[in-house]
XYZ file of N, CA, C and O in Angstrom:
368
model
N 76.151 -108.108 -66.575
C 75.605 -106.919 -65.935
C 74.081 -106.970 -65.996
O 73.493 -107.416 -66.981
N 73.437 -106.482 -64.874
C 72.277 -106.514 -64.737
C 71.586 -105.584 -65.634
O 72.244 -104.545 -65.677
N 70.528 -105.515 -66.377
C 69.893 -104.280 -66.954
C 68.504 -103.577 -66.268
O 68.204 -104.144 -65.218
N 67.762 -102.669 -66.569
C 67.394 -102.533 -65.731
C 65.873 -102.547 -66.918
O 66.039 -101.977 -67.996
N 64.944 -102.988 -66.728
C 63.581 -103.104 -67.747
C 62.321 -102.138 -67.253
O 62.145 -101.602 -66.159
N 61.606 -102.114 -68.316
C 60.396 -100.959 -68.192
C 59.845 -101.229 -67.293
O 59.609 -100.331 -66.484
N 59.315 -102.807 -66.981
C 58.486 -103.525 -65.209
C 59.472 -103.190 -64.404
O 59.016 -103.159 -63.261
N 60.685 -102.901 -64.418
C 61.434 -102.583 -62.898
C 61.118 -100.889 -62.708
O 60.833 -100.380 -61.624
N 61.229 -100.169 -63.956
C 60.807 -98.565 -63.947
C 59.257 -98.443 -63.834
O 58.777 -97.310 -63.790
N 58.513 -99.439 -63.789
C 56.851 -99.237 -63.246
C 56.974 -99.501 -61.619
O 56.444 -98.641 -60.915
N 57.684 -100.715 -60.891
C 57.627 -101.316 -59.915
C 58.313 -99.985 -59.013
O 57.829 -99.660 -57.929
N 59.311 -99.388 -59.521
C 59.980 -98.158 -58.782
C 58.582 -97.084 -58.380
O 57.963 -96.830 -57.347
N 58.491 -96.578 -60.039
C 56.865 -95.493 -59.354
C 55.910 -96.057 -58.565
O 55.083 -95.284 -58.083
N 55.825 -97.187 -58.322
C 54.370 -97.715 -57.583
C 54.609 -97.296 -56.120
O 53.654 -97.040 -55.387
N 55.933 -97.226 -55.681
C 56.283 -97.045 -54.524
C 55.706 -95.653 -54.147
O 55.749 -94.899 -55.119
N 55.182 -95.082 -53.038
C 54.914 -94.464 -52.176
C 55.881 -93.252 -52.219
O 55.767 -92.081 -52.582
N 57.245 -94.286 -51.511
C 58.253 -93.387 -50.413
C 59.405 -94.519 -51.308
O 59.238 -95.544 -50.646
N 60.271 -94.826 -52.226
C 61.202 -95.171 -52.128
C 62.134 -95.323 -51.667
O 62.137 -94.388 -50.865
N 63.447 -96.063 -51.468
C 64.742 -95.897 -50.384
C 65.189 -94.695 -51.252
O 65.080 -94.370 -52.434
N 65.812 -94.116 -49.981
C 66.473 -92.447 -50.433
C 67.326 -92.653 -51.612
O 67.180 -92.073 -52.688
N 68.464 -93.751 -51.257
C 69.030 -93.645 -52.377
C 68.340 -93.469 -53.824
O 68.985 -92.778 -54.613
N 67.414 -93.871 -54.168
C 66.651 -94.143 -55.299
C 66.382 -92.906 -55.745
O 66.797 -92.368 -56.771
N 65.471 -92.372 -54.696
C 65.116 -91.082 -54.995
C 66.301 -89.742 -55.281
O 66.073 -88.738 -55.957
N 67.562 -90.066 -54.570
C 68.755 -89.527 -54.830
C 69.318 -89.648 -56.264
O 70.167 -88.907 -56.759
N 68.809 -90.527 -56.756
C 69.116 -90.876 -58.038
C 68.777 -90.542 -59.096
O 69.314 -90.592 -60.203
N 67.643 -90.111 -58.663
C 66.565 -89.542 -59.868
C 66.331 -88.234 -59.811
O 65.888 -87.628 -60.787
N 66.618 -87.614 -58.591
C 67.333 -86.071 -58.636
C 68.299 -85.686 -59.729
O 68.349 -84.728 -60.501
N 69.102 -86.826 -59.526
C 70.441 -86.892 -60.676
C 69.842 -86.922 -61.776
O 70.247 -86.072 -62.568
N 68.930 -87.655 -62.178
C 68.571 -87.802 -63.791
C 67.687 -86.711 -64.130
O 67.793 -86.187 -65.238
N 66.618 -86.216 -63.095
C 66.229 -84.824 -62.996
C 66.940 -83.538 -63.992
O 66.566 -82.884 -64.965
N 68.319 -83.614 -63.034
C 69.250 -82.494 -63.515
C 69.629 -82.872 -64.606
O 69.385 -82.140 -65.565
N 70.209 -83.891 -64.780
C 70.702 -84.063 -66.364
C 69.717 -84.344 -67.515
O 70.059 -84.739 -68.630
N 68.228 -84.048 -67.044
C 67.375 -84.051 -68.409
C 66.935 -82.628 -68.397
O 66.280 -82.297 -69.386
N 67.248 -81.295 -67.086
C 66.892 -80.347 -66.882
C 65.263 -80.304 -66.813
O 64.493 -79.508 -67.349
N 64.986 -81.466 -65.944
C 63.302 -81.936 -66.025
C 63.355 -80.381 -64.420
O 64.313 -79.685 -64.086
N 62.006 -80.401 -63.885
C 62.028 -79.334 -62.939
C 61.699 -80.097 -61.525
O 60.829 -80.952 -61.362
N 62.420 -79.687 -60.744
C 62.915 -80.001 -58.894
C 61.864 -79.320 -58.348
O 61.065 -78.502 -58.803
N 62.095 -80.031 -56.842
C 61.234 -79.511 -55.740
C 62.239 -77.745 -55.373
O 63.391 -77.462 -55.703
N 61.319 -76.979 -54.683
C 62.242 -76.131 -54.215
C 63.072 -76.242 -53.654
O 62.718 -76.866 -52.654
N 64.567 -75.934 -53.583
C 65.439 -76.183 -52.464
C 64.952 -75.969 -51.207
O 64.203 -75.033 -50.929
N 65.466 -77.055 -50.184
C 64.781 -76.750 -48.741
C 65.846 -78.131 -48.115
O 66.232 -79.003 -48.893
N 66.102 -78.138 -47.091
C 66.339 -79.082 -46.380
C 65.925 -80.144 -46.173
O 65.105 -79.895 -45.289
N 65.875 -81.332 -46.361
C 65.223 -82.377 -46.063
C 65.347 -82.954 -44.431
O 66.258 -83.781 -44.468
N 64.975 -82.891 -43.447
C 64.843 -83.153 -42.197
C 64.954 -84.985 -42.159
O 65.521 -85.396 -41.147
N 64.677 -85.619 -42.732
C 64.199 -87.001 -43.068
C 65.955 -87.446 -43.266
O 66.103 -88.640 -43.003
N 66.747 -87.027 -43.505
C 67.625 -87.315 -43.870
C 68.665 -88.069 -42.870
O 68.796 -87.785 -41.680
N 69.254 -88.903 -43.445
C 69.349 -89.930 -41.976
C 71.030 -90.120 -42.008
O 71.578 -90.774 -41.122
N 71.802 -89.495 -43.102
C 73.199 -90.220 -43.339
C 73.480 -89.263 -42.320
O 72.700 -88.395 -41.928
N 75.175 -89.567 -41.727
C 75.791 -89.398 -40.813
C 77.078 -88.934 -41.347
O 76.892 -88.906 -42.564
N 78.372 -88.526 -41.090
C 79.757 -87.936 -41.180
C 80.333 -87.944 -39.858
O 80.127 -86.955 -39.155
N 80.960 -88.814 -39.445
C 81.555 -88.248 -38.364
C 80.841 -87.793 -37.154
O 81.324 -86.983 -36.363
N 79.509 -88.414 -37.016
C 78.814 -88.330 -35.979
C 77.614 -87.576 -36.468
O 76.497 -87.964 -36.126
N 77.824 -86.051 -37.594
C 77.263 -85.140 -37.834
C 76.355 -85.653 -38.520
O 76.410 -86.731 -39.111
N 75.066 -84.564 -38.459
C 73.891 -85.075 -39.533
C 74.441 -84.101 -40.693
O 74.772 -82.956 -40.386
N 74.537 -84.539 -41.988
C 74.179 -84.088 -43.570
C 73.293 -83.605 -44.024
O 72.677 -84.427 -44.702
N 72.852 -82.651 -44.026
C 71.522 -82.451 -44.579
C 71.336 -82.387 -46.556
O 72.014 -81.715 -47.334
N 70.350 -83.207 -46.835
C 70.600 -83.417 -48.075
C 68.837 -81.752 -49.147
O 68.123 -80.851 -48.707
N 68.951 -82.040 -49.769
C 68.047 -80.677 -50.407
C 66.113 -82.141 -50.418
O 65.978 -83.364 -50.391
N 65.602 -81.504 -50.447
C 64.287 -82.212 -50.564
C 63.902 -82.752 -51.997
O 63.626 -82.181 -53.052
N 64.010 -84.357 -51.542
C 63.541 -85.179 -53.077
C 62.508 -84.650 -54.132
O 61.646 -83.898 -53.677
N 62.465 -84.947 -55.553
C 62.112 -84.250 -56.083
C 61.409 -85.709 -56.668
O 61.617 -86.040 -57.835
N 60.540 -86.570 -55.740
C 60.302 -87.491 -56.214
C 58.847 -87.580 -57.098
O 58.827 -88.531 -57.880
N 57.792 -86.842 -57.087
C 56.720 -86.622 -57.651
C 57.187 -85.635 -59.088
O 56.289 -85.594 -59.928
N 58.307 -84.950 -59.407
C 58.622 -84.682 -60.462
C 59.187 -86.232 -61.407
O 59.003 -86.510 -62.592
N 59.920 -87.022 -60.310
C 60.653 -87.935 -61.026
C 59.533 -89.116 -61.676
O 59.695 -89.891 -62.619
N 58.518 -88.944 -60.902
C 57.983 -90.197 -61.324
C 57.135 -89.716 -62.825
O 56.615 -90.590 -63.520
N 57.063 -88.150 -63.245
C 56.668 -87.830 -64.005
C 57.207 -88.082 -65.363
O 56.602 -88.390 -66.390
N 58.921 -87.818 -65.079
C 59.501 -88.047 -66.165
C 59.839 -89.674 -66.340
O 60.256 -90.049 -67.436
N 59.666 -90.611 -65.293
C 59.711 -91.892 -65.299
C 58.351 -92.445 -66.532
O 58.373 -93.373 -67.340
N 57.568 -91.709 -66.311
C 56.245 -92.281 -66.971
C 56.070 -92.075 -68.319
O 55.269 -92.669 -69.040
N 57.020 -91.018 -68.707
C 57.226 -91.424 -70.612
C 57.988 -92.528 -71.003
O 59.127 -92.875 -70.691
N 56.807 -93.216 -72.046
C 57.327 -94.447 -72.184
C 58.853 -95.080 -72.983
O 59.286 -96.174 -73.343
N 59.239 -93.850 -72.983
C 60.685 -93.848 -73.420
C 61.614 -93.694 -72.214
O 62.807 -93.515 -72.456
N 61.292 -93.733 -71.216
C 62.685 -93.114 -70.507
C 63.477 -93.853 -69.946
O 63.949 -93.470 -68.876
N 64.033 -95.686 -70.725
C 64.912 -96.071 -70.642
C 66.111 -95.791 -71.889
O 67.341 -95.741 -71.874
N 65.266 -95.668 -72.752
C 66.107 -95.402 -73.998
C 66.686 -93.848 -73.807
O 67.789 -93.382 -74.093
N 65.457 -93.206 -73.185
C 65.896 -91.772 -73.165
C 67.695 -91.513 -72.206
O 68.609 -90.700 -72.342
N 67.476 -92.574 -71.383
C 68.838 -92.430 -70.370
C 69.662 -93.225 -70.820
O 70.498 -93.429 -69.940
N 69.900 -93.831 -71.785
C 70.773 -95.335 -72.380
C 71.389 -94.554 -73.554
O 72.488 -94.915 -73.975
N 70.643 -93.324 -74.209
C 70.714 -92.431 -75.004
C 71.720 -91.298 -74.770
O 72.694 -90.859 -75.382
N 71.142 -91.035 -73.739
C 72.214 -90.156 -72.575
C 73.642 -90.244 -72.323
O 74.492 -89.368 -72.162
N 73.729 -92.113 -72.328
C 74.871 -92.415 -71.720
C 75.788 -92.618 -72.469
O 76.992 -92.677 -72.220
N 75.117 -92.760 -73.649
C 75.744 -92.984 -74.961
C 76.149 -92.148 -76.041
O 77.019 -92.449 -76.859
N 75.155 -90.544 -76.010
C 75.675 -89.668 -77.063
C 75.533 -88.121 -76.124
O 76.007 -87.092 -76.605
N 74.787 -88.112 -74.669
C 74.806 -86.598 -74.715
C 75.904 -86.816 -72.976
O 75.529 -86.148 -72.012
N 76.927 -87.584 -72.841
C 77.224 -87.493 -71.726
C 78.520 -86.653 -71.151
O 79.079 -86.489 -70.067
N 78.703 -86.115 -72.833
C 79.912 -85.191 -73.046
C 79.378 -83.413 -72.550
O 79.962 -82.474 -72.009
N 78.051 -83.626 -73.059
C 77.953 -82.253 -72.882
C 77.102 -81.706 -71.371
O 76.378 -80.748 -71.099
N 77.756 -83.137 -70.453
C 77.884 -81.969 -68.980
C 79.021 -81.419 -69.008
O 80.128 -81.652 -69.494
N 78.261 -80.215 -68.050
C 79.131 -79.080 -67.861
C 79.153 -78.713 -66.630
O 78.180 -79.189 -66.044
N 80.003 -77.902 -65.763
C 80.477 -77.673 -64.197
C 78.926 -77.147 -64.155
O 78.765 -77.251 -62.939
N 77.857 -76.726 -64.573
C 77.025 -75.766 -64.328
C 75.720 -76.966 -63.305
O 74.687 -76.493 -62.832
């Protein structure tokens, strides 16, 4: 399995505009560190499809993410996560 290293979590923030997915991702880690989001709003940019239909996804919260990316812990901090606090999500 691939791991993922502190130069791949610098090479991610250097980016501008990341691929959505990425930034979709770190929404996710967002919520599960209860770090703080963009306001809810629509993202217009949003490009996935359903059945012809556009999806509209909520607006990346990528200038928060790169914040919490930049403590120099936050591989351990999520490896930590996965390992002792992943019980205590909750439907909320």
């Amino acid at each position: 399995a691939a791991k993922v290293k502190p130069g791949d979590i610098r090479d991610i923030m250097a980016l501008p505009k990341p691929p959505e997915i990425i930034q979709r991702i770190m929404d996710c880690i967002d919520i599960l560190f209860y770090a703080k989001l963009e306001k809810v709003n629509t993202d217009a940019e949003a490009k996935t499809y359903n059945g012809g239909e556009l999806l509209k996804f909520i607006t990346p919260s990528w200038d928060h993410s790169k914040k919490l990316m930049s403590g120099g812990s936050f591989c351990k901090e999520v490896l930590d996560f996965a390992n002792v606090k992943k019980d205590d999500i909750n439907e909320e």
